[in-house]
């Protein structure tokens, strides 16, 4: 019997006081079951980590352990497992769902999914931008400006720079 904690078998016998009556036996079976699934604590939560945190691995390990501790069952926890794979942890911004399974001593189990979110809380930083002096009447001024604009560089602590934009349109025509 799934979830059976124990099985009690009782044998009942009756006998009449009169001669010639045979005794009868009846067997009674009592199954004591555990049908209650384990529960993860409502205190468990998703994890936010900074993408450039040097203690990311330790933060995830502590989080995993906290969730493992925070599962309970009326008949005791047999095991808590999860599908976390460190190779799938985002190196920049991103999320990773981790599925936890708690199984009690009698085979009942429950699943909970929590998310690790890797966040970037710092804006990209521009490298020093040199000043450009262009002779207004130079015939290659647009080429000079285009080269200067393309030389602008920025870096980001986590995921690189998605785009660098500026508001330059064009200089008025010469003349």
C-alpha positions as a printed NumPy array, in Angstrom:
array([[  0.   ,   0.   ,   0.   ],
       [  1.538,   3.358,  -1.076],
       [  2.287,   5.521,   1.909],
       [  1.597,   2.656,   4.327],
       [  3.08 ,   3.266,   7.743],
       [  1.931,  -0.077,   9.136],
       [ -0.601,  -2.849,   8.715],
       [ -2.345,  -4.37 ,  11.715],
       [ -4.083,  -7.725,  11.334],
       [ -6.478,  -8.794,  14.078],
       [ -8.116, -12.172,  14.238],
       [-11.505, -12.399,  15.951],
       [-12.821, -15.765,  17.077],
       [-16.249, -16.576,  18.417],
       [-17.292, -19.786,  20.121],
       [-20.686, -20.77 ,  21.443],
       [-21.141, -22.39 ,  24.813],
       [-23.356, -25.1  ,  23.313],
       [-21.927, -28.358,  22.057],
       [-21.721, -28.819,  18.332],
       [-21.157, -25.194,  17.375],
       [-17.845, -24.579,  15.665],
       [-15.746, -21.588,  16.31 ],
       [-15.554, -18.944,  13.632],
       [-12.6  , -16.698,  12.886],
       [-12.704, -13.381,  11.114],
       [ -9.656, -11.41 ,  10.084],
       [ -9.643,  -7.629,  10.349],
       [ -7.01 ,  -5.529,   8.529],
       [ -6.205,  -2.019,   9.635],
       [ -3.911,   0.013,   7.392],
       [ -2.293,   3.062,   8.892],
       [ -1.39 ,   5.4  ,   6.021],
       [  0.567,   8.562,   5.466],
       [ -1.09 ,  10.458,   2.626],
       [  0.11 ,  13.934,   3.573],
       [  2.746,  15.422,   1.278],
       [  5.718,  17.353,   2.634],
       [  5.558,  21.144,   2.524],
       [  8.152,  23.745,   1.735],
       [  8.146,  26.685,   4.105],
       [  6.381,  29.873,   3.111],
       [  9.581,  31.609,   4.245],
       [ 11.473,  30.208,   1.261],
       [ 12.028,  32.752,  -1.448],
       [ 13.707,  33.399,  -4.74 ],
       [ 17.33 ,  34.543,  -4.719],
       [ 18.71 ,  37.764,  -6.173],
       [ 22.457,  37.978,  -6.656],
       [ 24.623,  40.623,  -8.236],
       [ 26.121,  39.478, -11.51 ],
       [ 29.614,  40.62 , -10.467],
       [ 29.465,  39.358,  -6.87 ],
       [ 32.645,  37.43 ,  -6.08 ],
       [ 30.675,  35.373,  -3.516],
       [ 27.969,  34.196,  -5.953],
       [ 28.781,  30.518,  -5.495],
       [ 28.63 ,  30.781,  -1.698],
       [ 25.396,  32.815,  -1.856],
       [ 23.744,  30.135,  -3.997],
       [ 25.036,  27.332,  -1.734],
       [ 23.622,  29.081,   1.362],
       [ 20.304,  29.641,  -0.405],
       [ 20.067,  25.989,  -1.475],
       [ 20.782,  24.834,   2.085],
       [ 18.183,  27.199,   3.542],
       [ 15.473,  25.807,   1.279],
       [ 16.509,  22.232,   2.09 ],
       [ 16.149,  22.981,   5.801],
       [ 12.768,  24.624,   5.339],
       [ 10.718,  21.62 ,   4.284],
       [  8.625,  19.698,   6.789],
       [  6.386,  16.637,   6.928],
       [  4.161,  15.072,   9.571],
       [  6.054,  11.741,   9.327],
       [  9.549,  13.068,   8.617],
       [ 11.517,  14.079,   5.552],
       [ 13.398,  11.319,   3.752],
       [ 15.131,  13.492,   1.151],
       [ 15.185,  16.891,  -0.488],
       [ 16.726,  17.137,  -3.929],
       [ 17.065,  19.873,  -6.506],
       [ 18.13 ,  20.158, -10.134],
       [ 20.548,  23.086,  -9.649],
       [ 23.516,  22.996, -12.014],
       [ 26.19 ,  25.652, -11.45 ],
       [ 27.051,  25.567, -15.163],
       [ 23.605,  27.059, -15.888],
       [ 23.973,  30.021, -13.516],
       [ 23.842,  33.2  , -15.63 ],
       [ 27.19 ,  34.965, -15.807],
       [ 25.505,  38.264, -16.662],
       [ 21.912,  39.25 , -16.11 ],
       [ 19.362,  36.473, -16.305],
       [ 17.354,  33.896, -14.377],
       [ 17.624,  30.233, -13.533],
       [ 14.679,  28.175, -12.231],
       [ 15.584,  25.517,  -9.676],
       [ 13.126,  22.679,  -8.969],
       [ 13.159,  21.194,  -5.456],
       [ 11.55 ,  17.858,  -4.579],
       [ 10.844,  16.902,  -0.961],
       [ 10.022,  13.248,  -0.293],
       [  8.8  ,  11.973,   3.066],
       [  9.622,   8.67 ,   4.748],
       [  6.635,   6.986,   3.086],
       [  7.058,   8.072,  -0.52 ],
       [  4.865,  11.17 ,  -0.64 ],
       [  6.541,  14.031,  -2.465],
       [  5.976,  17.621,  -3.412],
       [  7.706,  19.969,  -5.831],
       [  8.498,  23.671,  -5.525],
       [ 10.222,  25.905,  -8.082],
       [ 12.304,  28.881,  -6.997],
       [ 14.272,  31.289,  -9.162],
       [ 17.806,  32.629,  -8.986],
       [ 17.909,  36.067, -10.587],
       [ 21.269,  37.537, -11.505],
       [ 20.987,  41.32 , -11.583],
       [ 23.182,  44.211, -12.663],
       [ 22.833,  47.282, -10.456],
       [ 25.555,  49.416, -12.052],
       [ 25.281,  51.431, -15.237],
       [ 27.908,  51.038, -17.973],
       [ 30.907,  53.341, -17.686],
       [ 32.343,  55.351, -20.54 ],
       [ 36.038,  55.314, -21.189],
       [ 37.536,  58.776, -21.387],
       [ 36.211,  60.595, -24.443],
       [ 38.781,  62.803, -26.106],
       [ 37.815,  66.232, -27.288],
       [ 37.649,  66.607, -31.055],
       [ 38.616,  69.851, -32.7  ],
       [ 37.58 ,  69.989, -36.341],
       [ 38.132,  72.81 , -38.776],
       [ 34.63 ,  73.809, -39.796],
       [ 35.68 ,  74.262, -43.408],
       [ 37.635,  70.986, -43.633],
       [ 36.402,  68.809, -46.474],
       [ 36.783,  65.65 , -44.356],
       [ 35.069,  67.006, -41.234],
       [ 32.201,  64.479, -41.438],
       [ 34.732,  61.642, -41.724],
       [ 36.645,  62.995, -38.722],
       [ 33.462,  63.272, -36.656],
       [ 32.279,  59.776, -37.688],
       [ 35.641,  58.293, -36.679],
       [ 35.545,  60.139, -33.345],
       [ 32.003,  58.923, -32.631],
       [ 32.954,  55.318, -33.437],
       [ 35.921,  55.525, -31.054],
       [ 33.656,  56.121, -28.036],
       [ 33.775,  53.055, -25.797],
       [ 31.962,  51.927, -22.655],
       [ 32.25 ,  48.865, -20.442],
       [ 29.835,  47.099, -18.13 ],
       [ 30.576,  45.025, -15.057],
       [ 28.345,  42.115, -16.106],
       [ 27.02 ,  41.741, -19.565],
       [ 28.843,  44.081, -21.849],
       [ 27.343,  47.157, -23.403],
       [ 24.233,  46.65 , -25.488],
       [ 24.474,  49.904, -27.406],
       [ 26.103,  53.301, -27.386],
       [ 23.942,  56.051, -28.838],
       [ 24.443,  59.775, -29.235],
       [ 22.412,  62.709, -30.403],
       [ 24.725,  63.865, -33.174],
       [ 22.87 ,  64.57 , -36.405],
       [ 25.099,  66.621, -38.668],
       [ 26.78 ,  69.988, -39.008],
       [ 25.205,  72.621, -41.158],
       [ 26.396,  72.635, -44.772],
       [ 29.518,  74.607, -45.524],
       [ 28.952,  77.729, -47.271]])
